[in-house]
XYZ file of C-alpha atoms in Angstrom:
561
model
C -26.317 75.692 124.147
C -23.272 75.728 121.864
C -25.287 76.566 119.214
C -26.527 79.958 120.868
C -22.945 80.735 121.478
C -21.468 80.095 118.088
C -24.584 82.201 116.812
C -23.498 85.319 119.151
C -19.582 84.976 118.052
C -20.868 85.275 114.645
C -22.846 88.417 115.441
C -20.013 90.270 116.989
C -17.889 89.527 114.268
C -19.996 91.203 111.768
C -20.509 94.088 113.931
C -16.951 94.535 114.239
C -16.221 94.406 110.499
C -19.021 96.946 109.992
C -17.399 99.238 112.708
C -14.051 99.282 110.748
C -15.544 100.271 107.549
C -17.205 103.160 108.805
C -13.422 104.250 110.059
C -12.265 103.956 106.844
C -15.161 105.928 105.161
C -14.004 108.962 107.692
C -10.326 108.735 107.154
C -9.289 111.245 104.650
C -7.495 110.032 101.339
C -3.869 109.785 101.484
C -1.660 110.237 98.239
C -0.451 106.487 97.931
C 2.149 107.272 95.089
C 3.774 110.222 96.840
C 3.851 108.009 99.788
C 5.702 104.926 97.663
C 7.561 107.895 96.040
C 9.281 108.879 99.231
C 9.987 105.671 100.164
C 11.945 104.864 97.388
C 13.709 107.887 97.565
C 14.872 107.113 101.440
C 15.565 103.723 99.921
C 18.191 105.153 97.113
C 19.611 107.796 99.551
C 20.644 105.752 102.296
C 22.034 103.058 99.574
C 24.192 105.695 97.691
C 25.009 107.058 100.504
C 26.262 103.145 101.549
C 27.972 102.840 98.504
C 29.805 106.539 98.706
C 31.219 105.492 102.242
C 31.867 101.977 101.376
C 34.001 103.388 98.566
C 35.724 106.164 100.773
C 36.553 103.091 103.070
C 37.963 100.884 100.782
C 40.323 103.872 98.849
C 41.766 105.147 102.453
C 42.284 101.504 103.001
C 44.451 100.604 100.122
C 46.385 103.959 100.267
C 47.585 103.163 103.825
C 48.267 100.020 102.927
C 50.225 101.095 100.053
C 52.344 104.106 102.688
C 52.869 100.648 104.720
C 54.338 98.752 102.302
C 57.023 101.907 101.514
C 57.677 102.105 104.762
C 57.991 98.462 105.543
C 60.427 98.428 102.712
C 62.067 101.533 104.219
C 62.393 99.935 107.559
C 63.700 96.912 106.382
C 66.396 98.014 104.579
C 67.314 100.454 107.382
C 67.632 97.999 109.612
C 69.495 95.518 107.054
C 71.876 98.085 106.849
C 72.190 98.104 111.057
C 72.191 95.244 111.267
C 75.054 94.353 108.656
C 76.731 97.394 110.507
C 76.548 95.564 113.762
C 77.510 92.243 112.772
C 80.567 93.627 110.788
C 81.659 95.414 114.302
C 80.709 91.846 116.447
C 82.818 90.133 114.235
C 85.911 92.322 114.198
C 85.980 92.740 118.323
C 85.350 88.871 118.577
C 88.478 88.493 116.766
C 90.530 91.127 118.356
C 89.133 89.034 121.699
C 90.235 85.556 120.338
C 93.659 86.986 119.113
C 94.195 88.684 122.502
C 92.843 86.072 124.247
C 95.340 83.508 122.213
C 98.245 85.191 123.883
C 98.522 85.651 127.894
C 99.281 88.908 129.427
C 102.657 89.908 129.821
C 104.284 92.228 132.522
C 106.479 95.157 131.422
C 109.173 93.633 133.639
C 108.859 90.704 131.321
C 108.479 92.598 127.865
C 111.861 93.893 128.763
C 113.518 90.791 130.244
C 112.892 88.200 127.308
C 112.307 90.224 124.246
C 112.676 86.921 122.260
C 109.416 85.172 124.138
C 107.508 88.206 122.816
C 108.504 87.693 119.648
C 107.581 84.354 119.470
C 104.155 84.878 120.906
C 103.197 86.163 117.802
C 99.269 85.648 117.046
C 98.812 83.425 114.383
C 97.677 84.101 111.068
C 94.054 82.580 111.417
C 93.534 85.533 114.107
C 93.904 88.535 111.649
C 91.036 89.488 109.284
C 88.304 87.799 109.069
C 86.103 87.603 105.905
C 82.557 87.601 105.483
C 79.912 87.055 102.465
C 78.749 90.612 102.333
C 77.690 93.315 99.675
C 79.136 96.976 99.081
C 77.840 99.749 100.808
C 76.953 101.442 97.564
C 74.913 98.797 95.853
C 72.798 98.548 99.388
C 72.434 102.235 99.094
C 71.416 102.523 95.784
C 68.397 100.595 96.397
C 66.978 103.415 98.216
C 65.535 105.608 96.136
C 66.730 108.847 97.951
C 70.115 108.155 97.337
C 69.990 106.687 93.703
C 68.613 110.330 93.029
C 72.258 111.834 94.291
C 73.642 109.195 91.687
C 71.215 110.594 88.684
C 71.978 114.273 89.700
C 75.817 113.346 89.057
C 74.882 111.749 85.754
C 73.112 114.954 85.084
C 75.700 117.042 85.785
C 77.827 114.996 83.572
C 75.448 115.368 80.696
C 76.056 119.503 81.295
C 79.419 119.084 80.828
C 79.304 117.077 78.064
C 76.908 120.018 76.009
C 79.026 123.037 77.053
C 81.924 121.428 75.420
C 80.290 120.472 72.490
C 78.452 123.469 72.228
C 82.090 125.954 73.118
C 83.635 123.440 70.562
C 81.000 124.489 67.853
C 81.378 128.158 68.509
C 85.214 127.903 68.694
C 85.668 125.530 65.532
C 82.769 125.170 63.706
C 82.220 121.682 64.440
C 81.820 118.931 66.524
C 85.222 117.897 67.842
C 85.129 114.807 69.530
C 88.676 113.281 69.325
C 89.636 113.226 73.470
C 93.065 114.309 72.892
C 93.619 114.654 75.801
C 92.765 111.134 76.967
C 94.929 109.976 74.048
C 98.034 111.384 75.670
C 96.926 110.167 79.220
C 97.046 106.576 78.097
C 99.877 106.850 75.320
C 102.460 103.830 75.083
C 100.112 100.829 75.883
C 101.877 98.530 74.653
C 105.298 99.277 76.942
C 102.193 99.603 79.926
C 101.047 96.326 79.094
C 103.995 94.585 78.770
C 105.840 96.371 82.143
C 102.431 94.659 83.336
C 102.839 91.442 82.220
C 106.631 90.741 83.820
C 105.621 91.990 86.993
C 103.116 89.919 87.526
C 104.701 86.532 86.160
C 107.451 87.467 88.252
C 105.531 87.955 91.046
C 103.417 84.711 90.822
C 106.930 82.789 89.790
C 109.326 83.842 92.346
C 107.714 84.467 95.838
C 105.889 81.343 95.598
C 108.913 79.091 94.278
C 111.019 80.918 97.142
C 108.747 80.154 99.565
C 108.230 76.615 98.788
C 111.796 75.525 98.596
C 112.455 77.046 101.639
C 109.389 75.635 103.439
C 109.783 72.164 101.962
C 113.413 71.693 103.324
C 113.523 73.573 106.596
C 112.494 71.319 108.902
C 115.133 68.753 108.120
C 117.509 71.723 107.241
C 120.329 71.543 110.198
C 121.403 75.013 110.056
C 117.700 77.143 109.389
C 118.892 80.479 110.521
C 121.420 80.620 107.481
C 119.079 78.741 105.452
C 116.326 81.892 106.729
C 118.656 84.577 105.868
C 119.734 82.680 102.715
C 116.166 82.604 101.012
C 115.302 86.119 102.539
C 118.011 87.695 101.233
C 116.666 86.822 97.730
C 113.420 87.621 98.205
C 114.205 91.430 99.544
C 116.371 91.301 96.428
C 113.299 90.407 94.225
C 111.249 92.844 96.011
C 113.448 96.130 95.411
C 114.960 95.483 92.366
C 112.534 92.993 90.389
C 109.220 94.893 91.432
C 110.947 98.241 93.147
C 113.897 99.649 90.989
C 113.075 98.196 87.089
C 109.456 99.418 86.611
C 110.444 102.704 88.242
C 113.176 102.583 85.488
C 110.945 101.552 82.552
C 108.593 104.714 83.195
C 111.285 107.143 83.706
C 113.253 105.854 80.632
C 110.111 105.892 78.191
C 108.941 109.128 79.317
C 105.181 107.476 79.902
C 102.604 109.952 80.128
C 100.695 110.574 83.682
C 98.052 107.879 83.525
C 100.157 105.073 81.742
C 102.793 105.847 84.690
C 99.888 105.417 87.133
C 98.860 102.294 86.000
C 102.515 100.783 86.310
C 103.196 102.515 89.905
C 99.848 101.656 91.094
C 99.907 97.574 90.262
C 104.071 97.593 91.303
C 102.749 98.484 94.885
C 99.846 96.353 94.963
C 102.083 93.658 93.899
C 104.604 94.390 96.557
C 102.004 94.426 98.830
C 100.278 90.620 98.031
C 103.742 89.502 97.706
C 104.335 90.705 101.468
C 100.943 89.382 102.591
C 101.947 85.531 100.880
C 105.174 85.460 102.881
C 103.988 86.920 105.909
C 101.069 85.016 106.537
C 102.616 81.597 105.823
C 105.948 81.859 107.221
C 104.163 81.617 110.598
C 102.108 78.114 109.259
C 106.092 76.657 108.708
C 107.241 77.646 112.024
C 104.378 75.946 113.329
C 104.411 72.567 111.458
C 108.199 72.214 112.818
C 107.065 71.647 115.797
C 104.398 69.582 115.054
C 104.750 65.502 114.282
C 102.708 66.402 111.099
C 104.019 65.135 107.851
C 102.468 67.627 105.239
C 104.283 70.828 104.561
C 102.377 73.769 104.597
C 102.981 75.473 101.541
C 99.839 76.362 99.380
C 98.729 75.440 96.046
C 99.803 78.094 93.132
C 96.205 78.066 92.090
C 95.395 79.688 95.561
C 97.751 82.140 94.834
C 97.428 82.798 91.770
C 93.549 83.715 92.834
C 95.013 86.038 95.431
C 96.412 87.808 92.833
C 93.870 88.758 91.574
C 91.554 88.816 94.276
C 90.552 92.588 95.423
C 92.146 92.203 98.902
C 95.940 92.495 100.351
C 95.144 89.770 102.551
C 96.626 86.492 101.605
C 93.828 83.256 102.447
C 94.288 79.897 101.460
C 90.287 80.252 101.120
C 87.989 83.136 100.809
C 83.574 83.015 101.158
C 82.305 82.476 97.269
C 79.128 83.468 95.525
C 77.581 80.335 93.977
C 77.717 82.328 90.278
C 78.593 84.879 88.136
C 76.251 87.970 87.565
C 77.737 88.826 84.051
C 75.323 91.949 83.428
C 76.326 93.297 86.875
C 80.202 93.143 86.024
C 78.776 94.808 82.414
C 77.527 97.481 84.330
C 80.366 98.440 86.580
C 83.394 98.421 83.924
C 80.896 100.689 81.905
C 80.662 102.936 84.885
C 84.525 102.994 84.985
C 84.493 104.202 81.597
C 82.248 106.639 82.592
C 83.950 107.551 85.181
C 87.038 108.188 82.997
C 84.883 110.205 80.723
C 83.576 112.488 83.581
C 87.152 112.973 84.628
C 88.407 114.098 81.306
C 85.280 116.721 80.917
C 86.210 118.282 84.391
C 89.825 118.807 83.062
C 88.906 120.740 79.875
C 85.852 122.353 81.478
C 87.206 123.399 84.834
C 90.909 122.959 85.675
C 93.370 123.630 81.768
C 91.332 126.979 81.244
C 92.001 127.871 84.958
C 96.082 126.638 85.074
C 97.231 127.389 81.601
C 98.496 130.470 81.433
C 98.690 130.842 85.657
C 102.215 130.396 85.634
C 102.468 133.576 83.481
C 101.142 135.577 86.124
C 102.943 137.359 89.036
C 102.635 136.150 91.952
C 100.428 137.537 94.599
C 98.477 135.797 97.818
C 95.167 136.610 96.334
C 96.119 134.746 93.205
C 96.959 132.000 95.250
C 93.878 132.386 97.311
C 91.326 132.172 94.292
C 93.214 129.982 92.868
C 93.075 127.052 95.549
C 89.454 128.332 96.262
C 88.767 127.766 92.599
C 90.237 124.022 92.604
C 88.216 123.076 95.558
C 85.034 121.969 93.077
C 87.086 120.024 90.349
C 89.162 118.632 93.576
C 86.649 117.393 95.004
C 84.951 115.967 91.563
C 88.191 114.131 91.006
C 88.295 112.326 94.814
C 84.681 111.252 93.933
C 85.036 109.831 90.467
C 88.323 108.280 91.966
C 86.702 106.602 94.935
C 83.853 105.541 92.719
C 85.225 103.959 89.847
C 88.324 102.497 91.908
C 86.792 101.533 95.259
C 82.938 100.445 94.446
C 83.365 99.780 90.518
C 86.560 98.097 89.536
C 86.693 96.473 92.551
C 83.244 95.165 92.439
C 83.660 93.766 88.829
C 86.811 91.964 89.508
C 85.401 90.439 92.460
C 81.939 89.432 90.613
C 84.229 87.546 88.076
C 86.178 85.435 90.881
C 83.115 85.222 92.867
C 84.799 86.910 95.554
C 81.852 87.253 98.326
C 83.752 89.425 101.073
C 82.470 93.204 99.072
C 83.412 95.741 102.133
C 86.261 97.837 100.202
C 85.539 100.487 101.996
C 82.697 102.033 104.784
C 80.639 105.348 105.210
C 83.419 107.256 105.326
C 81.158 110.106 104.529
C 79.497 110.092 107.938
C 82.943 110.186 109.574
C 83.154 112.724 112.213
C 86.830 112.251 112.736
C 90.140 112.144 110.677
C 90.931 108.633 112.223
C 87.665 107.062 111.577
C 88.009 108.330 107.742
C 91.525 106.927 107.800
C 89.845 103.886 108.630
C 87.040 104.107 106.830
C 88.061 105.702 103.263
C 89.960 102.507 102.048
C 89.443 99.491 104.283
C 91.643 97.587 101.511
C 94.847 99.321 102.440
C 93.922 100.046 105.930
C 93.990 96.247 106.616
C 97.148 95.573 105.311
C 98.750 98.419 107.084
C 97.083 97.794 110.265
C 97.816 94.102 110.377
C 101.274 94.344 108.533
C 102.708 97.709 110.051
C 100.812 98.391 112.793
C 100.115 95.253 114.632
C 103.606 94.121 113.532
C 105.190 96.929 114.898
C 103.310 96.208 118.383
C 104.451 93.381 118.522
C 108.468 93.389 117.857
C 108.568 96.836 119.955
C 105.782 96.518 122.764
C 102.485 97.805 123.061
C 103.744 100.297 125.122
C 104.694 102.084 121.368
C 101.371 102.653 120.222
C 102.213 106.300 119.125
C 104.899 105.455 117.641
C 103.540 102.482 115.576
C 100.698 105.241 114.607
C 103.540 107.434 113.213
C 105.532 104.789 111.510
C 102.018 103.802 109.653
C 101.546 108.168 108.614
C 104.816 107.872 107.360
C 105.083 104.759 105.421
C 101.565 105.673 103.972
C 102.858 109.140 103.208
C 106.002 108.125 101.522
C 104.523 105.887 99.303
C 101.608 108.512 98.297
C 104.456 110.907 97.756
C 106.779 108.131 95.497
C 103.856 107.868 93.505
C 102.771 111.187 92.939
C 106.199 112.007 92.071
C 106.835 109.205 89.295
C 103.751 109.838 87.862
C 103.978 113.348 87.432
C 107.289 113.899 86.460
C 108.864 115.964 89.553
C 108.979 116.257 92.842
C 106.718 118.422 95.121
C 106.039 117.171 98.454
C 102.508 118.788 99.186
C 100.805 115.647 99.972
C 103.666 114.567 101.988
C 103.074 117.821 103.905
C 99.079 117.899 104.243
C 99.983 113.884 105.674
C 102.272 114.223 107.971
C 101.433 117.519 109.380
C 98.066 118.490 109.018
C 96.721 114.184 109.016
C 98.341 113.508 112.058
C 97.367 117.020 113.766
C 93.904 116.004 112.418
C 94.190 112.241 113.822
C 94.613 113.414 116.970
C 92.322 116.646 117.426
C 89.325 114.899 115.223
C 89.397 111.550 117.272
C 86.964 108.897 117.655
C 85.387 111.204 120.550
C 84.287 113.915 118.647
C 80.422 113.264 117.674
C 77.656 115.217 116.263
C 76.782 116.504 113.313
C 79.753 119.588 113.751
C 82.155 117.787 113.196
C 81.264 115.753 110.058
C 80.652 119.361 108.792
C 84.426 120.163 110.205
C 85.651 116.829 108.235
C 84.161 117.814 105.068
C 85.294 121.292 105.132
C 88.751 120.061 105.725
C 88.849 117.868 103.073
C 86.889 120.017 100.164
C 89.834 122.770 101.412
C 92.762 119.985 101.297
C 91.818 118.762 97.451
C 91.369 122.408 96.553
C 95.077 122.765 97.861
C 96.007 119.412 96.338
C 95.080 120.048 92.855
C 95.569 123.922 92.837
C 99.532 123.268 93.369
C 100.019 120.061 91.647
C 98.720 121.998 88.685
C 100.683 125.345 88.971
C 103.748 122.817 89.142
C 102.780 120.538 86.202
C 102.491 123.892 83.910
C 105.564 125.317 85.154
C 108.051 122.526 84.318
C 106.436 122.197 80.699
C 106.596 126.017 80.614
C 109.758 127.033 82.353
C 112.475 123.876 80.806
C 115.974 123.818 82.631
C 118.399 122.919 80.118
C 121.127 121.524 82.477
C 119.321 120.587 85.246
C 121.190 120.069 88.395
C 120.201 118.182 91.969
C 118.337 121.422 93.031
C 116.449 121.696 90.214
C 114.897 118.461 90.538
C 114.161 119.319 94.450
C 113.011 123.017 94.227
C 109.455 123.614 92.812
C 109.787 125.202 89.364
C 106.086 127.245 90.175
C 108.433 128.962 92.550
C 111.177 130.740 89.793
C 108.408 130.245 86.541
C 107.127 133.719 87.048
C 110.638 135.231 87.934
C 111.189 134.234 84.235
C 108.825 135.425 82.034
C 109.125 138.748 84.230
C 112.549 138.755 82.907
């Protein structure tokens, strides 16, 4: 039985292979090649096609990640700057809070009862500034590649000035002439600058501090300290206007020192008078203190600490200030070469844009459209001049000098250029000075008068700023012509209190510049007229009113005549 069945499988299995042979035979013949042809062609199509959007991919990939990157950068310095803003701010109102907090609240009726117990609720020195390791605006800046381009365009513009002499010079004399003449006569007498120098600041390290330590060391046991105060005072204010005021004041009238040798003296006999201030005032507190302490250790500092104070670029005496662990030797390299640059770039605005201007102006009548053009035509060397001077002075010579002492506090000054007041650039445009006048006139004058004299203390810091501004424009130049006494007092304090801290928006930072560009236009156009005049227009026998009345005034009146 399984044998018949095995037999019939067999039989239908041939039939069916015949069947499919005769389909074969009657299918018509298909082009195998083409067929594999087409195939491969799909194949390659779809892979390059793989291979075209693979690459697409993988370029728009890396270019975003690249535009992250920039702006990761961007936003991290942006908000390193912020931040450093914000903690600068933090730390300032914490310590107005701690040195307001240090002293209870007093009643008016009290204020004027016991003016001696508000006097002796003084805040104590610890509760002034405070200093912090930071860096200068600038160098943060200047990492941004935006603003390093405003830095190259003023290199550039340097580099212009430079060829237009050189080139005028060829035309005029046939030659190069490089020999900076007037730079020359700047900086004449160097070695009376130098050794002016050299007292003042050995007197200054020698007799504050030995002043202040005998007087320190002995007044606790002293048994009659008010005489022993007034004693050791009286010295000191001795040292102060004759030692550091009257004698270097002396020295540059009697050796006739040109401009920039007579700044140099003026400029380091207040800064001097200024640390010396800041030594005393700051430890004189400490002494009063340790008298009425059981403490056996008098506390006077070490003359090493002052003698770094010295030299340190702050007017605020610390027994300690925050340190960098080293020296960056290429960086202090870099800024005293961008002084020197900076002196350069000075010099070519004076021959380029102000002596052909002010040379023969003096020669001309007088007339208000002379004067007009004339302080219109200042405004751009003006305002050259205020930038060289608050770059080389406030970012690079202070920056080197505190690189070489490792002197990690760097905020000499804030954007003052986004000011959109007159009091926040007061505040903003030197931060040296401003601390020493806001801790050591204003504050001071708070507290022996009241708070209730806040206007007044505001006014007594306008006019002890303005005096000194005026003392040493005058010595420096040679005469005496009160215009920056005048834009100060008048227009600065109108300013102060019409351009508060209220005003906001972009208006008014347009309002400040304008201002300003107009005041160094006014600055420099007058100062100039003046400085030609008395070299033009001599007075043989000079009497008081000559050296008070502006000789730009009468200078046309005689060559008229």
């Amino acid at each position: 039985m399984w044998l018949l069945r095995l037999r019939m499988s067999d039989e239908e299995g041939r039939v069916l292979r015949s069947r499919r042979s005769n389909y074969k035979a009657f299918v018509p013949p298909v082009n195998e090649d083409a067929v594999r042809r087409a195939e491969d062609n799909r194949a390659v199509k779809a892979a390059s096609n793989g291979l075209l959007n693979l690459e697409h991919v993988i370029n728009r990939k890396v270019e975003l990640r690249r535009k992250a990157e920039l702006l990761k950068s961007e936003l991290v310095k942006d908000v390193d700057i912020h931040f450093n803003e914000f903690v600068n701010n933090f730390i300032e109102e914490c310590t107005v809070l701690e040195s307001t907090s240090a002293t209870p609240p007093l009643h008016s009726e009290n204020l004027e009862k016991d003016g001696h117990k508000v006097r002796g609720l003084r805040p104590p020195p610890e509760h002034g500034k405070l200093f912090v390791s930071r860096r200068s605006l600038l160098d943060e800046l200047f990492e941004v590649n935006h603003i390093r381009t405003i830095y190259h365009m003023f290199i550039a513009l340097l580099i212009l000035f430079i060829l237009s002499t050189l080139v005028v010079d060829c035309i005029d004399e046939g030659r190069l002439v490089l020999e900076f003449d007037l730079l020359v006569y700047a900086f004449g007498n160097i070695p009376i600058v130098i050794s002016t120098w050299l007292c003042m600041f050995l007197t200054t390290l020698i007799i504050p501090y030995g002043l202040f330590s005998t007087w320190a060391r002995g007044y606790r046991a002293s048994s009659h300290r008010n005489i022993r105060c007034l004693f050791f005072g009286f010295f000191y204010m001795m040292f102060q206007m004759l030692g550091l005021g009257f004698i270097p004041t002396y020295i540059v009238i009697q050796y006739n020192l040109p401009p920039a040798s007579r700044f140099i003296i003026i400029l380091e006999q207040v800064r001097l008078i200024m640390k010396a201030h800041s030594f005393v005032r700051e430890n004189v507190p400490r002494v009063f203190t340790f008298t009425k302490e059981k403490t056996s250790i008098v506390p006077v500092p070490q003359v090493t600490q002052y003698l770094y104070f010295l030299f340190a670029p702050t007017l605020i005496y610390r027994d300690n200030y925050p340190r960098n662990p080293s020296i960056r030797w290429g960086y202090v390299a870099t800024k005293f070469s961008q002084v020197m640059g900076c002196l350069f770039y000075a010099y070519y605005v004076f021959v380029r844009l102000c002596i052909p201007l002010f040379r023969n102006i003096s020669q001309e009548p007088f007339s208000l459209r002379v004067l007009v053009l004339c302080i219109f035509n200042s405004i751009l060397p003006g305002v050259l001049i205020l930038f060289l001077a608050f770059f080389a002075f406030l970012h690079c010579w202070l920056n080197a000098f505190a690189e070489m002492l490792r002197f990690a506090d760097r905020m000499f000054y804030k954007d003052w250029w986004n000011s959109t007041s007159f009091a926040n650039y007061y505040r903003t445009w030197n931060v040296v000075v401003h601390d020493w006048l806001y801790y050591y006139a204003y504050r001071d004058f708070l507290w022996f008068f009241g708070r209730k004299f806040k206007a007044a203390a505001m006014l007594s810091v306008f006019t002890v700023s303005a005096v000194v501004h005026e003392y040493a424009l005058a010595i420096c130049f040679g005469f005496f012509y009160p215009v920056l006494f005048i834009l100060f007092m008048c227009f600065g304090m109108l300013f102060n209190f019409i351009l508060h801290d209220r005003r906001k928006g972009p208006i008014w930072n347009v309002i400040m510049w304008t201002s300003l560009f107009l005041g160094q236009g006014v600055l420099l156009c007058l100062y100039s007229q003046e400085w030609y005049a008395q070299r033009q227009c001599p007075v043989n026998n000079p009497t008081f009113l000559d050296f008070v009345k502006p000789r730009s005034w009468t200078c046309r009146l005689h060559f008229e005549n």
